[in-house]
Amino acid sequence: MSLDDLPAGTTAFVDSTILHYALVQFEPSTGQCIRFFERVAKQDISACLHIPSLNDAVHKVMCSEAVVRFQRPRAGLVRWMKENPRLVRRLVLASDLLNVVSALPLQMLAVDHVVLVEAQKIVASHGLLASDALIVALMRQQGIVHLATNDDDFDRVDGITLWKPRSPQTS
């Protein structure tokens, strides 16, 4: 379902893609992601995330900024960034992302060993990668059923409602 259609009063877990697209121009998703966070700021909806998702968003934002700022292709980008720390120091959008997150009433959920063990069971049962399985395990532990994401891998997980920054025709 479209991210714009998330009902008022809903609590949703925020995947890194939503944070990334809110800060880095990625049409048609950026507008919906910005509107999502405007609703969070007004407390029309509640949102939560965990440090691994935030860190993943920081990484994605750094990579996107490097592509634009240094006119680099995505292929081999991480290796190029590791080889050019002097240029990586010039990237600023990740700090902007952290400032935005700090200003919003987002709940930061803690990950413990129990959730990590449960995540591995989800890997085995659904074939998700570890980072996505961790999100599902944490959502289940916290009783959260709504997920704001642009990741289609979650489509194969029962018991969660996905809200994606896409037009209704592509959801």
Short mmCIF file of N, CA and C in Angstrom, two decimals, residues 67-169:
data_model
loop_
_atom_site.label_atom_id
_atom_site.label_comp_id
_atom_site.label_asym_id
_atom_site.label_seq_id
_atom_site.Cartn_x
_atom_site.Cartn_y
_atom_site.Cartn_z
N VAL A 67 28.14 9.44 -5.24
CA VAL A 67 27.81 9.27 -6.66
C VAL A 67 27.61 10.64 -7.32
N VAL A 68 26.84 11.50 -6.67
CA VAL A 68 26.52 12.81 -7.24
C VAL A 68 27.71 13.76 -7.14
N ARG A 69 28.25 13.88 -5.95
CA ARG A 69 29.31 14.87 -5.71
C ARG A 69 30.58 14.58 -6.50
N PHE A 70 30.95 13.30 -6.59
CA PHE A 70 32.20 12.94 -7.25
C PHE A 70 32.00 12.28 -8.61
N GLN A 71 30.74 12.27 -9.06
CA GLN A 71 30.38 11.71 -10.37
C GLN A 71 30.97 10.31 -10.55
N ARG A 72 30.67 9.46 -9.57
CA ARG A 72 31.17 8.09 -9.57
C ARG A 72 30.04 7.12 -9.92
N PRO A 73 30.35 6.05 -10.62
CA PRO A 73 29.33 5.01 -10.84
C PRO A 73 29.10 4.23 -9.55
N ARG A 74 27.93 3.63 -9.41
CA ARG A 74 27.62 2.82 -8.21
C ARG A 74 28.49 1.56 -8.15
N ALA A 75 28.78 0.99 -9.30
CA ALA A 75 29.62 -0.21 -9.33
C ALA A 75 31.00 0.12 -8.77
N GLY A 76 31.43 -0.60 -7.75
CA GLY A 76 32.74 -0.39 -7.15
C GLY A 76 32.83 0.83 -6.25
N LEU A 77 31.69 1.44 -5.92
CA LEU A 77 31.70 2.69 -5.17
C LEU A 77 32.29 2.54 -3.77
N VAL A 78 31.90 1.51 -3.05
CA VAL A 78 32.39 1.35 -1.68
C VAL A 78 33.91 1.18 -1.67
N ARG A 79 34.40 0.40 -2.58
CA ARG A 79 35.87 0.24 -2.66
C ARG A 79 36.53 1.58 -2.96
N TRP A 80 35.97 2.35 -3.91
CA TRP A 80 36.52 3.65 -4.25
C TRP A 80 36.50 4.57 -3.02
N MET A 81 35.41 4.53 -2.25
CA MET A 81 35.32 5.37 -1.05
C MET A 81 36.39 4.98 -0.02
N LYS A 82 36.61 3.69 0.13
CA LYS A 82 37.65 3.23 1.08
C LYS A 82 39.03 3.71 0.64
N GLU A 83 39.24 3.80 -0.65
CA GLU A 83 40.54 4.22 -1.18
C GLU A 83 40.71 5.74 -1.21
N ASN A 84 39.64 6.47 -0.91
CA ASN A 84 39.68 7.93 -0.98
C ASN A 84 39.11 8.59 0.27
N PRO A 85 39.71 8.31 1.43
CA PRO A 85 39.17 8.87 2.67
C PRO A 85 39.17 10.40 2.71
N ARG A 86 40.12 11.01 2.01
CA ARG A 86 40.16 12.48 1.97
C ARG A 86 38.89 13.04 1.36
N LEU A 87 38.37 12.37 0.32
CA LEU A 87 37.13 12.82 -0.31
C LEU A 87 35.90 12.43 0.53
N VAL A 88 35.95 11.28 1.15
CA VAL A 88 34.83 10.84 2.00
C VAL A 88 34.59 11.84 3.12
N ARG A 89 35.65 12.46 3.62
CA ARG A 89 35.52 13.47 4.69
C ARG A 89 34.66 14.65 4.26
N ARG A 90 34.51 14.85 2.97
CA ARG A 90 33.72 15.99 2.46
C ARG A 90 32.23 15.69 2.37
N LEU A 91 31.84 14.46 2.62
CA LEU A 91 30.42 14.09 2.55
C LEU A 91 29.70 14.61 3.79
N VAL A 92 28.57 15.29 3.58
CA VAL A 92 27.88 15.95 4.70
C VAL A 92 26.43 15.51 4.90
N LEU A 93 25.84 14.89 3.90
CA LEU A 93 24.41 14.57 3.99
C LEU A 93 24.09 13.57 5.10
N ALA A 94 25.00 12.68 5.43
CA ALA A 94 24.75 11.73 6.52
C ALA A 94 24.57 12.46 7.84
N SER A 95 25.35 13.51 8.07
CA SER A 95 25.17 14.32 9.28
C SER A 95 23.82 15.01 9.26
N ASP A 96 23.41 15.48 8.08
CA ASP A 96 22.08 16.09 7.96
C ASP A 96 20.99 15.08 8.32
N LEU A 97 21.15 13.85 7.85
CA LEU A 97 20.18 12.80 8.17
C LEU A 97 20.09 12.60 9.68
N LEU A 98 21.22 12.51 10.34
CA LEU A 98 21.22 12.30 11.79
C LEU A 98 20.59 13.48 12.52
N ASN A 99 20.79 14.69 12.02
CA ASN A 99 20.15 15.86 12.62
C ASN A 99 18.63 15.80 12.46
N VAL A 100 18.17 15.38 11.31
CA VAL A 100 16.73 15.25 11.08
C VAL A 100 16.15 14.20 12.02
N VAL A 101 16.80 13.06 12.10
CA VAL A 101 16.32 11.98 12.97
C VAL A 101 16.28 12.45 14.42
N SER A 102 17.29 13.19 14.85
CA SER A 102 17.32 13.69 16.23
C SER A 102 16.19 14.66 16.53
N ALA A 103 15.76 15.38 15.51
CA ALA A 103 14.70 16.38 15.70
C ALA A 103 13.30 15.78 15.68
N LEU A 104 13.17 14.55 15.23
CA LEU A 104 11.85 13.92 15.12
C LEU A 104 11.53 13.09 16.36
N PRO A 105 10.24 12.95 16.67
CA PRO A 105 9.84 12.10 17.79
C PRO A 105 9.82 10.62 17.39
N LEU A 106 10.99 10.10 17.07
CA LEU A 106 11.13 8.70 16.68
C LEU A 106 11.54 7.88 17.91
N GLN A 107 10.96 6.71 18.04
CA GLN A 107 11.35 5.83 19.13
C GLN A 107 12.45 4.90 18.62
N MET A 108 13.57 4.87 19.33
CA MET A 108 14.68 4.01 18.96
C MET A 108 14.56 2.71 19.75
N LEU A 109 14.35 1.61 19.05
CA LEU A 109 14.17 0.31 19.70
C LEU A 109 15.52 -0.38 19.88
N ALA A 110 15.68 -1.04 21.03
CA ALA A 110 16.92 -1.74 21.34
C ALA A 110 16.87 -3.16 20.81
N VAL A 111 18.02 -3.63 20.37
CA VAL A 111 18.17 -5.00 19.89
C VAL A 111 18.95 -5.77 20.95
N ASP A 112 18.43 -6.95 21.31
CA ASP A 112 19.15 -7.78 22.27
C ASP A 112 19.40 -9.16 21.66
N HIS A 113 20.06 -10.01 22.41
CA HIS A 113 20.41 -11.35 21.93
C HIS A 113 19.17 -12.16 21.56
N VAL A 114 18.11 -12.03 22.32
CA VAL A 114 16.87 -12.77 22.05
C VAL A 114 16.34 -12.42 20.65
N VAL A 115 16.36 -11.15 20.31
CA VAL A 115 15.89 -10.72 18.99
C VAL A 115 16.82 -11.24 17.89
N LEU A 116 18.11 -11.24 18.14
CA LEU A 116 19.05 -11.77 17.15
C LEU A 116 18.82 -13.25 16.89
N VAL A 117 18.56 -14.01 17.94
CA VAL A 117 18.27 -15.44 17.78
C VAL A 117 16.98 -15.62 16.98
N GLU A 118 15.96 -14.84 17.31
CA GLU A 118 14.69 -14.92 16.59
C GLU A 118 14.88 -14.53 15.12
N ALA A 119 15.73 -13.56 14.87
CA ALA A 119 15.99 -13.13 13.50
C ALA A 119 16.57 -14.28 12.67
N GLN A 120 17.42 -15.09 13.26
CA GLN A 120 17.99 -16.22 12.52
C GLN A 120 16.93 -17.27 12.20
N LYS A 121 15.94 -17.40 13.05
CA LYS A 121 14.82 -18.30 12.74
C LYS A 121 14.02 -17.76 11.55
N ILE A 122 13.90 -16.45 11.48
CA ILE A 122 13.19 -15.82 10.35
C ILE A 122 14.00 -15.97 9.07
N VAL A 123 15.32 -15.89 9.16
CA VAL A 123 16.17 -16.15 8.00
C VAL A 123 15.88 -17.55 7.47
N ALA A 124 15.84 -18.53 8.37
CA ALA A 124 15.61 -19.92 7.98
C ALA A 124 14.21 -20.14 7.42
N SER A 125 13.22 -19.46 7.96
CA SER A 125 11.83 -19.71 7.53
C SER A 125 11.40 -18.89 6.32
N HIS A 126 12.00 -17.70 6.13
CA HIS A 126 11.55 -16.80 5.05
C HIS A 126 12.61 -16.47 4.01
N GLY A 127 13.86 -16.87 4.28
CA GLY A 127 14.92 -16.57 3.32
C GLY A 127 15.31 -15.12 3.26
N LEU A 128 15.01 -14.35 4.31
CA LEU A 128 15.42 -12.95 4.35
C LEU A 128 16.90 -12.85 4.71
N LEU A 129 17.52 -11.79 4.32
CA LEU A 129 18.87 -11.50 4.78
C LEU A 129 18.81 -11.08 6.24
N ALA A 130 19.93 -11.17 6.93
CA ALA A 130 19.97 -10.95 8.37
C ALA A 130 19.41 -9.60 8.79
N SER A 131 19.75 -8.55 8.06
CA SER A 131 19.28 -7.21 8.47
C SER A 131 17.76 -7.09 8.36
N ASP A 132 17.17 -7.66 7.33
CA ASP A 132 15.71 -7.62 7.20
C ASP A 132 15.04 -8.53 8.22
N ALA A 133 15.63 -9.69 8.47
CA ALA A 133 15.08 -10.60 9.47
C ALA A 133 15.11 -9.96 10.85
N LEU A 134 16.13 -9.17 11.13
CA LEU A 134 16.23 -8.48 12.41
C LEU A 134 15.07 -7.50 12.57
N ILE A 135 14.72 -6.80 11.51
CA ILE A 135 13.59 -5.88 11.56
C ILE A 135 12.31 -6.64 11.89
N VAL A 136 12.06 -7.74 11.20
CA VAL A 136 10.84 -8.52 11.43
C VAL A 136 10.81 -9.05 12.86
N ALA A 137 11.93 -9.57 13.35
CA ALA A 137 11.98 -10.10 14.71
C ALA A 137 11.71 -9.01 15.74
N LEU A 138 12.29 -7.84 15.54
CA LEU A 138 12.08 -6.73 16.46
C LEU A 138 10.64 -6.24 16.42
N MET A 139 10.08 -6.17 15.22
CA MET A 139 8.67 -5.78 15.09
C MET A 139 7.78 -6.76 15.85
N ARG A 140 8.02 -8.03 15.68
CA ARG A 140 7.22 -9.04 16.37
C ARG A 140 7.37 -8.92 17.88
N GLN A 141 8.59 -8.73 18.35
CA GLN A 141 8.82 -8.59 19.79
C GLN A 141 8.06 -7.40 20.36
N GLN A 142 8.00 -6.31 19.59
CA GLN A 142 7.38 -5.08 20.05
C GLN A 142 5.88 -4.99 19.72
N GLY A 143 5.36 -5.98 18.99
CA GLY A 143 3.95 -5.96 18.61
C GLY A 143 3.62 -4.93 17.54
N ILE A 144 4.59 -4.63 16.69
CA ILE A 144 4.40 -3.66 15.60
C ILE A 144 4.06 -4.43 14.33
N VAL A 145 3.02 -4.04 13.64
CA VAL A 145 2.60 -4.78 12.44
C VAL A 145 2.75 -3.96 11.16
N HIS A 146 3.09 -2.68 11.26
CA HIS A 146 3.21 -1.82 10.08
C HIS A 146 4.68 -1.52 9.81
N LEU A 147 5.06 -1.64 8.55
CA LEU A 147 6.44 -1.40 8.15
C LEU A 147 6.48 -0.44 6.96
N ALA A 148 7.17 0.69 7.15
CA ALA A 148 7.40 1.65 6.07
C ALA A 148 8.71 1.26 5.41
N THR A 149 8.64 0.84 4.16
CA THR A 149 9.82 0.33 3.46
C THR A 149 9.63 0.47 1.96
N ASN A 150 10.71 0.31 1.23
CA ASN A 150 10.62 0.19 -0.22
C ASN A 150 11.23 -1.14 -0.66
N ASP A 151 11.42 -2.04 0.29
CA ASP A 151 12.08 -3.32 0.08
C ASP A 151 11.05 -4.41 -0.18
N ASP A 152 11.04 -4.95 -1.37
CA ASP A 152 10.07 -5.99 -1.75
C ASP A 152 10.33 -7.34 -1.08
N ASP A 153 11.49 -7.53 -0.47
CA ASP A 153 11.77 -8.80 0.20
C ASP A 153 10.80 -9.05 1.35
N PHE A 154 10.28 -8.00 1.94
CA PHE A 154 9.32 -8.15 3.04
C PHE A 154 7.97 -8.67 2.57
N ASP A 155 7.73 -8.65 1.26
CA ASP A 155 6.44 -9.11 0.72
C ASP A 155 6.14 -10.55 1.10
N ARG A 156 7.16 -11.35 1.34
CA ARG A 156 6.94 -12.77 1.63
C ARG A 156 6.78 -13.07 3.12
N VAL A 157 6.65 -12.04 3.95
CA VAL A 157 6.49 -12.22 5.39
C VAL A 157 5.04 -11.97 5.77
N ASP A 158 4.40 -12.98 6.34
CA ASP A 158 3.02 -12.84 6.81
C ASP A 158 2.99 -12.06 8.12
N GLY A 159 1.88 -11.40 8.36
CA GLY A 159 1.66 -10.74 9.64
C GLY A 159 2.14 -9.31 9.73
N ILE A 160 2.67 -8.77 8.63
CA ILE A 160 3.04 -7.36 8.63
C ILE A 160 2.36 -6.68 7.44
N THR A 161 2.04 -5.42 7.64
CA THR A 161 1.44 -4.61 6.59
C THR A 161 2.50 -3.66 6.07
N LEU A 162 2.74 -3.71 4.78
CA LEU A 162 3.79 -2.91 4.16
C LEU A 162 3.23 -1.62 3.58
N TRP A 163 3.94 -0.55 3.81
CA TRP A 163 3.59 0.78 3.28
C TRP A 163 4.79 1.26 2.50
N LYS A 164 4.61 1.40 1.18
CA LYS A 164 5.73 1.72 0.31
C LYS A 164 5.53 3.07 -0.38
N PRO A 165 6.63 3.80 -0.61
CA PRO A 165 6.54 5.10 -1.27
C PRO A 165 6.44 4.95 -2.79
N ARG A 166 5.32 4.40 -3.19
CA ARG A 166 5.09 4.17 -4.62
C ARG A 166 3.68 4.60 -4.94
N SER A 167 3.42 4.78 -6.21
CA SER A 167 2.05 5.08 -6.61
C SER A 167 1.21 3.81 -6.41
N PRO A 168 -0.09 3.96 -6.23
CA PRO A 168 -0.95 2.80 -6.01
C PRO A 168 -0.84 1.74 -7.11
N GLN A 169 -0.52 2.13 -8.33
CA GLN A 169 -0.41 1.16 -9.42
C GLN A 169 0.81 0.25 -9.28
#
